[in-house]
Structure formats: structure tokens, C-alpha cells
Coordinates of C-alpha atoms in Angstrom, one line a residue:
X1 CA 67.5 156.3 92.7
X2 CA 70.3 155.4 95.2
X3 CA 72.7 152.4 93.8
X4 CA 71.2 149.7 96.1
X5 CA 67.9 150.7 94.6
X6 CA 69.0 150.2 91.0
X7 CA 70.2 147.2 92.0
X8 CA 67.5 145.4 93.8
X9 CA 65.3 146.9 90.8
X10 CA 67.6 145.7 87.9
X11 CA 68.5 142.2 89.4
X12 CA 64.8 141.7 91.3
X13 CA 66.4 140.4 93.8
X14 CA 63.8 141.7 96.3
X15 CA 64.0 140.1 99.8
X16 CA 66.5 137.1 99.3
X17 CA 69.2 136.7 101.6
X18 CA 71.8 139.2 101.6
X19 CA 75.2 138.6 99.1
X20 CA 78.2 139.4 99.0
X21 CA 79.5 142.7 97.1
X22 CA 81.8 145.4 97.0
X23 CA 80.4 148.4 94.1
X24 CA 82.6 150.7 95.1
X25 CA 85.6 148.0 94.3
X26 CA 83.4 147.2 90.8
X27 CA 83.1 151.0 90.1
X28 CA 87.1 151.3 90.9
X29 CA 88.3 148.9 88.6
X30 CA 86.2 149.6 85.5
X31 CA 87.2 153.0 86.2
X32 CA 90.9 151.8 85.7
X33 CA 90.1 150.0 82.6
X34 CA 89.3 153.2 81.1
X35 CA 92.4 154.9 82.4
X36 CA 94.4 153.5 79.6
X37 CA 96.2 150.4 77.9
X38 CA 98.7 149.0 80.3
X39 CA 95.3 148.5 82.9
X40 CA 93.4 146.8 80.2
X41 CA 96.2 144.2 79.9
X42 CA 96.5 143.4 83.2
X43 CA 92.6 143.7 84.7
X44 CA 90.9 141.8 81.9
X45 CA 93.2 137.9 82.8
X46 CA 91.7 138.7 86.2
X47 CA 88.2 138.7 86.1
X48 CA 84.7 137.2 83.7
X49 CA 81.5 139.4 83.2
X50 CA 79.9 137.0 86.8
X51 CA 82.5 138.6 89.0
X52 CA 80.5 141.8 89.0
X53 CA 77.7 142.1 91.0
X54 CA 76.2 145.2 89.6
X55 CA 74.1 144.1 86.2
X56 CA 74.8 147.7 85.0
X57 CA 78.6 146.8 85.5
X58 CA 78.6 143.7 83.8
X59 CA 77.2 145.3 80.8
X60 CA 80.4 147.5 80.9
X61 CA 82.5 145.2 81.3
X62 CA 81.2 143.1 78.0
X63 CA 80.7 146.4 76.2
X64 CA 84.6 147.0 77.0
X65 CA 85.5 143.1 75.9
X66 CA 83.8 143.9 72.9
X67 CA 86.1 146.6 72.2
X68 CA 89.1 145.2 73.0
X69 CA 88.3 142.1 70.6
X70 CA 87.6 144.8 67.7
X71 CA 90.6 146.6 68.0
X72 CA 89.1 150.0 69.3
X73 CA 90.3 152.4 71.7
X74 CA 88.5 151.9 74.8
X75 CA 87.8 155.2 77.1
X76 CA 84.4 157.3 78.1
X77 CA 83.6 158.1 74.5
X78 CA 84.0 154.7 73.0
X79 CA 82.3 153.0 75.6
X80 CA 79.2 155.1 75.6
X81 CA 79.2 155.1 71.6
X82 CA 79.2 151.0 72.4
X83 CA 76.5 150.9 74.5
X84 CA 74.5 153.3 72.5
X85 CA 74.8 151.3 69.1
X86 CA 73.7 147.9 71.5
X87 CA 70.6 149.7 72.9
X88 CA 72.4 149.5 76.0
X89 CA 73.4 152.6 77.1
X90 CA 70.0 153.5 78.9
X91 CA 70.1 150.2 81.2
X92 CA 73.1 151.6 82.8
X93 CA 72.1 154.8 83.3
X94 CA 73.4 157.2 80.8
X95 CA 76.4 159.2 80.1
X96 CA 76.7 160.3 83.0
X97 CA 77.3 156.6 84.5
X98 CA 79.8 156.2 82.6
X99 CA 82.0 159.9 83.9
X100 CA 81.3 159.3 87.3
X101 CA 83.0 155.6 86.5
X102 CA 85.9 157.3 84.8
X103 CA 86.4 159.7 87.5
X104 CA 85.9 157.4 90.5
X105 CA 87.9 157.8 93.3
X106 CA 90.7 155.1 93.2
X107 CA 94.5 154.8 93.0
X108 CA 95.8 153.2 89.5
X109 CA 98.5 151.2 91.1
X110 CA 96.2 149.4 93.1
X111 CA 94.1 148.2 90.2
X112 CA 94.7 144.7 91.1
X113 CA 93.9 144.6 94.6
X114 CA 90.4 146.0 93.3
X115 CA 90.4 143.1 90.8
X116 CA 90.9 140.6 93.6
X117 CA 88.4 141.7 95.9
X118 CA 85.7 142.1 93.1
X119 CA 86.7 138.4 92.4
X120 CA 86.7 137.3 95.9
X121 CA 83.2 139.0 96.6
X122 CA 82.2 136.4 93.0
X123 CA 83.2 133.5 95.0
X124 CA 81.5 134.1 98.1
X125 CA 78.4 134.8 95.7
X126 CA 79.0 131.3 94.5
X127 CA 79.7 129.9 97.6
X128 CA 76.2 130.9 98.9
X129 CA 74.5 129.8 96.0
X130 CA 75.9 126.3 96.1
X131 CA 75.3 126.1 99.7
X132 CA 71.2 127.3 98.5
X133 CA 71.0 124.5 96.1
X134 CA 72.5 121.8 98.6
X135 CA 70.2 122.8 101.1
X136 CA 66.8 122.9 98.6
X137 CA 68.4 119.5 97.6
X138 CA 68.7 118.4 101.0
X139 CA 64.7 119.1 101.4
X140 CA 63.1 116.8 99.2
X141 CA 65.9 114.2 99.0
X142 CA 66.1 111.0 100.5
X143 CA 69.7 110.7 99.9
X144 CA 72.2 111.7 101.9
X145 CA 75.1 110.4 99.7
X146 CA 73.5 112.4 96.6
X147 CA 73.0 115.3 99.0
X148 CA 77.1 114.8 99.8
X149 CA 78.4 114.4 96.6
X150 CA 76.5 117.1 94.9
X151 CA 78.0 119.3 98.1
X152 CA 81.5 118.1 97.1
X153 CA 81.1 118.8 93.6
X154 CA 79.9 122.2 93.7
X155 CA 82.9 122.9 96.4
X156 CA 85.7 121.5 94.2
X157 CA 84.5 123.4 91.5
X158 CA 84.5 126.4 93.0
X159 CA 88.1 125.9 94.0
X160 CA 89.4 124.5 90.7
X161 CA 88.1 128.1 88.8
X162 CA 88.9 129.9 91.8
X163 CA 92.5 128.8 90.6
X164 CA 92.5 129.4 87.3
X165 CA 94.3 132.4 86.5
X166 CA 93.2 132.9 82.6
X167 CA 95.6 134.4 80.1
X168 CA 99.2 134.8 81.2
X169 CA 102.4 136.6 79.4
X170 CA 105.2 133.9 78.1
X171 CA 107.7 135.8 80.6
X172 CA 106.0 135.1 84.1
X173 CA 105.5 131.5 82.6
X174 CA 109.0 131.2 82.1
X175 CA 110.3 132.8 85.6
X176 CA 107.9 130.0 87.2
X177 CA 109.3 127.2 84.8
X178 CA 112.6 128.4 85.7
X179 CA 111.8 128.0 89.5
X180 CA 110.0 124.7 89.3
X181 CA 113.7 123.7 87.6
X182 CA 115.5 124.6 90.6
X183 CA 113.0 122.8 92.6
X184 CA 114.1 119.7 91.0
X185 CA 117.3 120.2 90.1
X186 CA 117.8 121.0 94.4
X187 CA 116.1 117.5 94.9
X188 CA 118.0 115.3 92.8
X189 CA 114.5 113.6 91.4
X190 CA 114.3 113.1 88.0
X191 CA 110.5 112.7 88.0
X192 CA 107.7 115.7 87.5
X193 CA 104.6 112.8 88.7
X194 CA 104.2 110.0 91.0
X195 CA 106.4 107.0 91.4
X196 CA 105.5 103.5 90.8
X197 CA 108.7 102.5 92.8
X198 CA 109.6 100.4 90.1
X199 CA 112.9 101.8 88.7
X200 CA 113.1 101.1 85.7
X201 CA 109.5 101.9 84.8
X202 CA 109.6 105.1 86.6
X203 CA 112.6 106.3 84.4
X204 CA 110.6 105.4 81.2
X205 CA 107.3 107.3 82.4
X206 CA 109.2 110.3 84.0
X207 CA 106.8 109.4 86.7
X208 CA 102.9 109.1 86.4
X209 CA 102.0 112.6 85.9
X210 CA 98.9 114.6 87.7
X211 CA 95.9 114.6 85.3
X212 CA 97.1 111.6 83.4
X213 CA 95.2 108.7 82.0
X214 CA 97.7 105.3 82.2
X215 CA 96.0 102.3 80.0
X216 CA 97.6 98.8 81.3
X217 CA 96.6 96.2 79.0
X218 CA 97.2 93.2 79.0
X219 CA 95.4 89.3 77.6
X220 CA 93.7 87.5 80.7
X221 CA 96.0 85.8 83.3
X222 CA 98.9 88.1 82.4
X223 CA 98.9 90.3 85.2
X224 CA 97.6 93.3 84.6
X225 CA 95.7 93.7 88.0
X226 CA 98.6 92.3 90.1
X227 CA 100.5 94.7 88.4
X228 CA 98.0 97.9 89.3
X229 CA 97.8 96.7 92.7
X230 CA 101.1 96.2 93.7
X231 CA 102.2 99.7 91.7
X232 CA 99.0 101.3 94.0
X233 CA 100.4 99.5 97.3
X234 CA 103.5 101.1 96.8
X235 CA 102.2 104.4 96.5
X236 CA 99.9 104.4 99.7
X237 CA 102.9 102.8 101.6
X238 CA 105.8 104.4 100.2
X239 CA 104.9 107.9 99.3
X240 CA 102.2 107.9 101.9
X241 CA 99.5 109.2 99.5
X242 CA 96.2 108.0 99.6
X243 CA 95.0 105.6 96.7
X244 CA 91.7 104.4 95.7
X245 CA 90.8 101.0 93.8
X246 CA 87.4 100.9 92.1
X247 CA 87.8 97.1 91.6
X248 CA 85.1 95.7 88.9
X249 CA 86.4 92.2 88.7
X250 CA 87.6 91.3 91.8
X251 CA 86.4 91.8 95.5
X252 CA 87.6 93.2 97.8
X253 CA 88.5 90.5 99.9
X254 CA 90.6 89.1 96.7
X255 CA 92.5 92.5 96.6
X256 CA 93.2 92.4 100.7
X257 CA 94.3 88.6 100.0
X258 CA 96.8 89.9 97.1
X259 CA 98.6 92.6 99.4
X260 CA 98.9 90.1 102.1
X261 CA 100.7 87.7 99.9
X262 CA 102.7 90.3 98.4
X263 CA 103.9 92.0 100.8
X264 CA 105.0 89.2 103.6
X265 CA 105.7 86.2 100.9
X266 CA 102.5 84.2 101.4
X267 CA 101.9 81.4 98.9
X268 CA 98.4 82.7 97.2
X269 CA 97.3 78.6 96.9
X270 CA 97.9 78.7 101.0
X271 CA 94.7 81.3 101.3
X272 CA 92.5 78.0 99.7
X273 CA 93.9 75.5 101.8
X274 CA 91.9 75.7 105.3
X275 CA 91.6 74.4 108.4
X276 CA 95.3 77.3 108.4
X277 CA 98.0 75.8 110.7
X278 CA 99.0 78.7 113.5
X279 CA 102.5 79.6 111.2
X280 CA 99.9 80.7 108.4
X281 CA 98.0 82.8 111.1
X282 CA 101.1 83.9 112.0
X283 CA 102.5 85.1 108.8
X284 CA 99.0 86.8 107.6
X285 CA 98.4 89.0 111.2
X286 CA 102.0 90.6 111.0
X287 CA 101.2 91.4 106.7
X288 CA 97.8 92.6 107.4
X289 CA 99.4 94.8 110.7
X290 CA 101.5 96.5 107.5
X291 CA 98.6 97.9 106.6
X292 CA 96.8 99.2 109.5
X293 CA 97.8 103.0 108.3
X294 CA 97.6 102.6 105.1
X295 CA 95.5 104.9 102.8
X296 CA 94.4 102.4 100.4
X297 CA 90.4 102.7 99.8
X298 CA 88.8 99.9 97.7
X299 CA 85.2 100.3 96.2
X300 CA 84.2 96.8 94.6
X301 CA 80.6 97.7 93.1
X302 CA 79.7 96.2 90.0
X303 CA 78.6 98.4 87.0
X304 CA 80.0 101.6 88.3
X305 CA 79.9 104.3 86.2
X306 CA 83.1 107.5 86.0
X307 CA 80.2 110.1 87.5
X308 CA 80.1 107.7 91.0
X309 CA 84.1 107.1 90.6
X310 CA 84.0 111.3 90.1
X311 CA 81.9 111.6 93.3
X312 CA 83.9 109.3 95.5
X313 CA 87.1 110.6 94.4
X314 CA 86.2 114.1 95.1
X315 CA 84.8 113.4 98.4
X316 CA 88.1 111.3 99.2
X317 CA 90.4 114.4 97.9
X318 CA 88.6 117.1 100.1
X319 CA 88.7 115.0 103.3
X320 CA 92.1 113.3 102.9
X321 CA 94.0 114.5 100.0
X322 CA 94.6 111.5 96.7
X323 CA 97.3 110.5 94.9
X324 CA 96.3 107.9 92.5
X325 CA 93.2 106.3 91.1
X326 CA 93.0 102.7 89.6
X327 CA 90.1 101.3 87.4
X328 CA 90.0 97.6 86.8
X329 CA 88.7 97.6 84.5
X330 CA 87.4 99.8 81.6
X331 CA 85.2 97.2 79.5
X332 CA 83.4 96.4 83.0
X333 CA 82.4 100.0 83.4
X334 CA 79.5 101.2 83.0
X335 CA 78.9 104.9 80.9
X336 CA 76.3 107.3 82.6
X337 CA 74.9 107.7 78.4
X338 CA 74.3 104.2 77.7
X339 CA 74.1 104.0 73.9
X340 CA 73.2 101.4 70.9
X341 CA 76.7 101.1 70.3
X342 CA 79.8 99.1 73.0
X343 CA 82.4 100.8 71.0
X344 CA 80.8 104.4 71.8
X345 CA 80.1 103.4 75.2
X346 CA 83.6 102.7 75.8
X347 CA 84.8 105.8 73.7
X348 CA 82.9 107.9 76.4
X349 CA 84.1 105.7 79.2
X350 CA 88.2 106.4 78.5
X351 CA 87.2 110.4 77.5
X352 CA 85.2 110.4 80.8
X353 CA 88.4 108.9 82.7
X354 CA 90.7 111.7 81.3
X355 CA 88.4 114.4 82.3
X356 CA 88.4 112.8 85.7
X357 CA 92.5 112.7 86.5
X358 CA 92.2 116.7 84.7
X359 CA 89.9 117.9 87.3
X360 CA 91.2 116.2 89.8
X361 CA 94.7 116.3 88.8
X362 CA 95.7 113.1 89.5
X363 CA 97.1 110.2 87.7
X364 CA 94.3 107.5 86.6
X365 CA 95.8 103.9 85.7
X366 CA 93.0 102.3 83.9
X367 CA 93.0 98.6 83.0
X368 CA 92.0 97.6 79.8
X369 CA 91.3 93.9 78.2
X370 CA 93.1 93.6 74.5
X371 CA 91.2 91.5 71.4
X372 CA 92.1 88.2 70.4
X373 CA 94.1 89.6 67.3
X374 CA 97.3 89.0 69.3
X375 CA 96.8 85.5 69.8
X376 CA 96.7 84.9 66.5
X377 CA 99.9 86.5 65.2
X378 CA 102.6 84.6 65.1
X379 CA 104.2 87.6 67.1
X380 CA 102.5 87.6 70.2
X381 CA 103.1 91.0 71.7
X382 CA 100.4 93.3 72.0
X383 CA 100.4 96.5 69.9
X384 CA 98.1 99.5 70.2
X385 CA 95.7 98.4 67.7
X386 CA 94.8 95.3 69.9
X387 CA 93.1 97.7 72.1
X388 CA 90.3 95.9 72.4
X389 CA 86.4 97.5 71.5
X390 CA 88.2 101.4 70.6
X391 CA 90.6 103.2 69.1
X392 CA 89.6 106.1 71.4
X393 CA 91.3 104.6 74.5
X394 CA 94.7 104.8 72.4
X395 CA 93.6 108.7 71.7
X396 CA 92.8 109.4 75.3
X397 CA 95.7 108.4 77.3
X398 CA 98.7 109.9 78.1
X399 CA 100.6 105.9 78.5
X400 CA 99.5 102.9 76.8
X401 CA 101.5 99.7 78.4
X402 CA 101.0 96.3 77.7
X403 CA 101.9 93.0 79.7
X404 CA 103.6 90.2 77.8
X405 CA 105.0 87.2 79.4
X406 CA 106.0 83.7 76.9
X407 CA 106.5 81.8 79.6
X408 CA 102.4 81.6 80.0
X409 CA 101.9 80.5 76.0
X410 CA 105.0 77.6 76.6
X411 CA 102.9 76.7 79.6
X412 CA 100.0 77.0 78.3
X413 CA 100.5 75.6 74.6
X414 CA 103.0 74.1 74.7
X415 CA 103.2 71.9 78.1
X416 CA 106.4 73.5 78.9
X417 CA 106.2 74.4 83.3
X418 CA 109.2 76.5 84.2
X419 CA 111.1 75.3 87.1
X420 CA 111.4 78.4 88.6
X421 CA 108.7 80.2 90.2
X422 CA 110.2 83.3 88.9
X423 CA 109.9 84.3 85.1
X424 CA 110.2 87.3 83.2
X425 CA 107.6 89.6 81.8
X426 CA 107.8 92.1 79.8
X427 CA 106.1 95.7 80.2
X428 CA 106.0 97.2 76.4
X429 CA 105.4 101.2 76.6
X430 CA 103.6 101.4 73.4
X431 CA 102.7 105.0 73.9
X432 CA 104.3 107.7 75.8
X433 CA 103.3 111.4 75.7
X434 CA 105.8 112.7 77.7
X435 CA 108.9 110.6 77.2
X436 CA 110.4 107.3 75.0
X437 CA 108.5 104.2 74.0
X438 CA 110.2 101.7 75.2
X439 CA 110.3 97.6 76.9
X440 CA 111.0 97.5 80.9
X441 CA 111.6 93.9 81.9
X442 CA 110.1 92.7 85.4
X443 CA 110.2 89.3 87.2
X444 CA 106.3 87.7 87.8
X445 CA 106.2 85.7 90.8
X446 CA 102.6 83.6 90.7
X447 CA 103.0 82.3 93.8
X448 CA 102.5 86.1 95.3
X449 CA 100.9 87.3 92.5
X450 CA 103.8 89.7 92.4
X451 CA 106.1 91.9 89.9
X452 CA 109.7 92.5 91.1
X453 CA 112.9 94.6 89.5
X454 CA 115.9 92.7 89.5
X455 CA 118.2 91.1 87.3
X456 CA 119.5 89.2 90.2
X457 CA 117.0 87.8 91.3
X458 CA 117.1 84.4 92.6
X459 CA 114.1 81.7 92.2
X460 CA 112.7 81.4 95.7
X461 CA 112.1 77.8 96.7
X462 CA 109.0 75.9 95.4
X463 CA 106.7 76.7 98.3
X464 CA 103.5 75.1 97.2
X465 CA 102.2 73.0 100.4
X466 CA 101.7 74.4 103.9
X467 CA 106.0 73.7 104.6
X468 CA 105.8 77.6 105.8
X469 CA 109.7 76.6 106.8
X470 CA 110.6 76.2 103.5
X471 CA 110.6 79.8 102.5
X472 CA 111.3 83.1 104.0
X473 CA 112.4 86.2 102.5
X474 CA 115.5 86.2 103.5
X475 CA 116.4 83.6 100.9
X476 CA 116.0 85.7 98.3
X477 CA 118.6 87.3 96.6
X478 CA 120.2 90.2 99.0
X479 CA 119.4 92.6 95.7
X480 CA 115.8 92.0 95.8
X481 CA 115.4 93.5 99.3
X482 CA 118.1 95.9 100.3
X483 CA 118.6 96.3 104.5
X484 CA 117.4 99.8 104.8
X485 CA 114.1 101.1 106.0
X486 CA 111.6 103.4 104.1
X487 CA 112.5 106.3 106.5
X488 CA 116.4 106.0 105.6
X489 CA 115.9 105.3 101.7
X490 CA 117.1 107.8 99.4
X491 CA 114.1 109.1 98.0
X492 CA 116.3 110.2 95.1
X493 CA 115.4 107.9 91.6
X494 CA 118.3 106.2 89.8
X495 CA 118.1 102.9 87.7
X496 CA 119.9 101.2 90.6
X497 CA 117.4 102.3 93.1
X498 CA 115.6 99.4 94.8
X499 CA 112.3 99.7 96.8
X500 CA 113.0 99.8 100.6
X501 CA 110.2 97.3 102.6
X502 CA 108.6 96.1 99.9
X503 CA 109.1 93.9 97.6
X504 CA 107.2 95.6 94.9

């Protein structure tokens, strides 16, 4: 029986479509797994029992795992001794398999190049199959989005295992920390993750760090969205990275309204005031001009659940590349295994978001509501048990932040308005995986539903009515917005650094 024979008889593969294969690769680098020790070590990372093609050679290959695991020697004698005990060694053809293995034709010091091509031949193999299933799928669906997604999917995974490179030795982990050091010590940037462009809070994080779940929490009307939005405008127009906003509260409309204001000093009450006089007109074409290029995406479904935000995102990543993800917000979500239980629900909705920003390796910010417990304490400022519904979210993420601002209780209890339309807030890094905890302050401008970084910073003139005069940017304080363009900025971060263009 010829080897193609044994092969269509022991895998019945009879006549599907031709796969990809390469035995004599297969047979070559068994062959140097029994040639000693030193192969073993460095064959085995390499390659799983599905990268061989040959079900006779996969049983050798789990037959020599076996023996590796117990300790054993591992050569001709032990492996047939294996296979005969497991009832096995008939299926691959004898003893004399297992010589002709031994003394195959190959040349030790290329063992790994036989590795990679054995692997490479798995991945076509899975290629094809994925692209069998998408088209069987694409037969008797109605859906072409399902049909899409479940494409993407499969793709992505394959390239995310495809990259894994299993087991590794402390020392070639080392020599590649050692060169990521240089990297950054060549660069000047203190951060390993994505900026927020907000100084202060970027030096705290260490920078929002691929595969990270970010909780921002916050009571209502504190300004946890603004917050998210302005920290995701920054990134689509700063660093140029795409961003996408699965927006469960507001619409999208509301968002586009929100960068508008920010980002050209639009009073937010002005957008409710029609019939607009031409200086409004005037103000909102050259903001909304700002963001003709910009790779923000916005998705403003109700009830969606993290398998569509999964789907989306990986379709978004393939075609254009991502750099952050924002969710607001969590409680609104909706889990694909609805239970009896919120508190479950939401459990699985925050473990569900860090599985997400893993396999996408990205950073998620997710927006969270917090209980009334705060509101009760005499001590107003949130703490992580005010998380509200679970404790998991606290056990999930990588940064827990809270908003806090006592200029809304004064206003709010206690009749107290603040003359300036400029007061602080406080941004309380309860939980920090990968640096301090700590309290950033920020200034909250309402009137642009905004968050600056300044100490400096001068109240802008009241600018409440449709007196578009009365206001320009200019006014405010030259330390709020420095005179130098994104393209001359020095991408470097210090705690001096100010954002170039925008003003958040």
C-alpha cells in the first residue's frame, strides 16, 4: 500500500478536494525527534498533534508527548514499546514504520525549517476548511453580515494561533525584552500602550495597554461619557488610529454634536436653539471639516451584546487596523447567555469584554454606572466597592477610574452655581495593574461637554446665548492651547506636555 493509499484509507477522505501536505517534511521531522534530546527541545514548542496530516504521524507524535511527559527516553525502541502497550502500534504500520522514520533522509540542522513547513501546510489545511464552512454557510443563509462575520472570525483566528509560538526558554525572552527596552529607551516615550493625550493621566496609566479592560465609572451627570469620547477623539485624531464607539445610551447624532462642540468651542445649549444664525453655521462646518478623515466609527444599537461588538471589531481590525474600543455602557449591554440573575449577566458581560481587548489586543474602555452607596456617605468619592451590580468588573479590569466633581453636589444640594464655567474634577485611579493608584485632576467645561489639563487655565467667558462674539479660543489661557501643530508636536510624553490642536 503506497503512502497516499494509507492515507486516503485511514482518514476516508475519499474524493474531497485536494489539501495541503508535505509527508516527506512530517516523516523528516519525527525522524529528528528520535535523533536525540537537543531536537526534542526544540521541535515539540513548534508544532500540536493537527499539524500533521498523516493520522499514522499524529499518533507518533502523541505517543512521543506521552513520553516526554513521563520522563522516558524517547528513540525507535521506546516508541514502538509505546505504541504497542496503547494498541497502537498496528494502525501505524509496524516496526518497520517506525525504522524507516528513524532513518529518513533529512539533515538535523534543518529540523526547524521541516517544523515550519509541516506547520505552514496545517494552516493552509485550516484555511480551506474555514473557507468550506463559509461557503456551506453562505448556501442556506440569508445573511450576508452572519456570512461576513463568521468569515472574519474564522480568519482572525487562524492568524492569532498562527502567532503563537508555545513554550519559550527564559533567555530568548530576555534578549527580546532587552530589545523592546532599547526601542523605548531610543524613543524617549515613557509609555508601553496608547495615549489618552491627557498628561497627567497617561503618566499614571503608563498608557492604555493592548488587551486591557479600562472601567470608567462614574454617578450620572459626572462625565463619564464626555470623558470616553473626548479620550477616543484624541486617539483617532492624534495618533491616527482607528476607534470604535458602541454607544448604548446616546445616539449617534449626540456623540457627532459632542465632538463638534469640543473641538471648535461650540456652546452645547447653542445645538437646541434653532432657527441657527449663519456664525453658528459657520463655526459647526469648519469643526465637522476636522473630522472629515477621521477614523472614528460609532455603532448606536440598543441591547448589543460583546459577540456583535466581537464581530464588528474584527471586521474593523482586518479591513482598517483598531486602536481603541469604547463601551458606554456596561449595565446597558446585553449578554449572549441571558440568565435569572443581573449580577451574573453583568459578571459575564465585563469577563466577555476582557476576552475581547485579549484577542484583539487592544485596549477596551468600558463605562460603568456606580450604586447609590456613594451618595450616602458623608465622603462622596467613589470607591471600588460602589461598582455597581458586581464585584467581577473590579476582578476583570486591568484600570478601575472613577469621576468625582463637588462642584455638581454644591450645585446640586446645596444651590451653590459656580461662576466659572470651568471647575475641577477629579479622576481617582482606584485600581491600577500595571502602575500606582493615584488622583489626576482635570478641568470640566459643561458648556463643551469637555475635560481639559491645566492648572492655568483661565474661565472662558459665560457664552450662553447665541453672542458667538463673545468667545473664541483664543481667549483662553495661552497654556491651554500651545501654537504648534500636530505634525510639529513632540510626540515624546512629559507631565508638561500639552495636546497640540485639540483641546482635549
Amino acid at each position: 500500500m503506497t503512502e497516499a493509499d494509507f492515507i486516503n484509507e485511514t482518514n476516508n477522505i475519499g474524493d474531497t478536494p485536494k489539501v495541503p501536505y508535505n509527508l516527506e517534511a512530517e516523516k523528516a521531522v519525527l525522524g529528528c525527534m528520535l535523533a536525540g534530546k537537543n531536537y526534542l527541545a526544540t521541535l515539540l514548542p513548534l508544532l500540536n498533534e493537527g499539524d500533521f496530516y498523516a493520522a499514522r504521524h499524529q499518533i507518533i507524535f502523541k505517543a512521543i508527548c506521552r513520553l516526554v511527559n513521563e520522563r522516558k527516553a524517547v528513540d525507535a525502541l521506546t516508541l514502538a514499546d509505546k505504541l504497542e502497550a496503547s494498541g497502537q502500534l498496528e494502525e501505524i504500520g509496524t516496526m518497520a514504520y517506525i525504522d524507516e522514520l528513524a532513518n529518513a533522509p533529512r539533515i538535523l540542522e534543518n529540523a526547524q525549517q521541516y517544523a515550519k513547513l509541516v506547520h505552514s501546510k496545517a494552516e493552509l489545511r485550516q484555511l480551506q476548511q474555514a473557507l468550506q464552512e463559509v461557503t456551506a454557510l453562505l448556501q442556506k443563509s440569508d445573511s450576508a453580515e452572519e456570512v461576513m462575520d463568521s468569515l472574519v472570525s474564522k480568519l482572525l483566528q487562524i492568524r492569532k494561533l498562527s502567532k503563537d509560538s508555545g513554550l519559550q526558554a527564559i533567555w530568548p525572552i530576555m534578549d527580546e525584552t532587552l530589545a523592546y527596552l532599547q526601542e523605548i529607551d531610543k524613543s524617549g516615550s515613557r509609555f508601553r500602550g496608547l495615549k489618552t493625550y491627557y498628561p497627567s493621566l497617561d503618566l499614571a496609566y503608563g498608557g492604555l495597554k493592548p488587551g486591557s479592560l479600562n472601567i470608567l465609572a462614574a454617578r450620572p451627570a459626572m462625565g463619564k461619557s464626555a470623558l470616553a469620547v473626548n479620550i477616543a477623539c484624541n486617539v483617532a485624531c492624534l495618533a491616527k488610529l482607528p476607534v470604535i464607539i458602541f454607544s448604548l445610551e446616546m445616539s449617534k447624532q449626540e456623540i457627532s454634536i459632542r465632538l463638534m462642540s469640543g473641538i471648535n468651542f461650540i456652546n452645547a445649549s447653542d445645538f437646541n436653539k434653532p432657527p441657527f444664525p449663519q456664525e453658528f453655521w459657520s463655526k459647526v462646518s469648519e469643526a465637522a471639516i476636522k473630522f472629515y478623515d477621521a477614523p472614528i466609527y460609532i455603532d448606536d444599537r440598543p441591547g448589543i451584546t460583546p459577540f456583535e461588538i466581537l464581530s464588528k471589531a474584527r471586521q474593523l481590525k482586518l479591513e482598517k487596523g483598531l486602536g481603541l474600543i469604547v463601551v458606554d455602557y456596561l449595565q446597558l449591554m446585553q449578554s449572549d447567555n441571558r440568565s435569572d440573575s443581573r449580577q451574573q449577566d453583568v459578571s459575564d458581560l465585563s469577563r466577555n469584554l476582557k476576552l475581547l481587548a485579549k484577542e484583539l489586543e487592544v485596549p477596551v474602555i468600558a463605562l460603568s454606572q456606580l450604586s447609590r452607596a456613594c451618595e450616602a456617605r458623608q465622603n462622596r468619592r467613589p470607591i471600588l466597592s460602589d461598582l455597581r451590580e458586581s464585584g467581577s468588573i473590579e476582578q476583570d479590569a486591568d484600570t478601575v477610574t472613577f469621576i468625582y466633581r463637588d462642584s455638581y453636589y454644591k450645585e446640586k444640594e446645596e444651590g451653590i452655581t459656580e461662576n466659572s464655567a470651568v471647575s475641577e474634577a477629579e479622576i481617582i485611579i482606584a485600581k491600577n495593574r500595571h502602575g500606582k493608584t493615584t488622583t489626576v485632576k482635570l478641568n470640566w467645561m459643561p458648556d463643551y461637554t469637555l475635560f481639559a489639563e491645566n492648572s492655568n487655565l483661565e474661565a472662558p467667558p459665560e457664552a450662553h446665548s447665541q453672542d458667538f462674539d463673545e468667545f473664541t479660543p483664543d481667549k483662553l489661557s495661552p497654556n491651554f492651547l500651545p501654537p504648534v501643530s500636530s505634525e510639529t508636536a513632540d510626540t515624546s510624553s512629559t507631565a508638561e506636555e500639552i495636546v497640540p490642536d485639540l483641546p482635549f
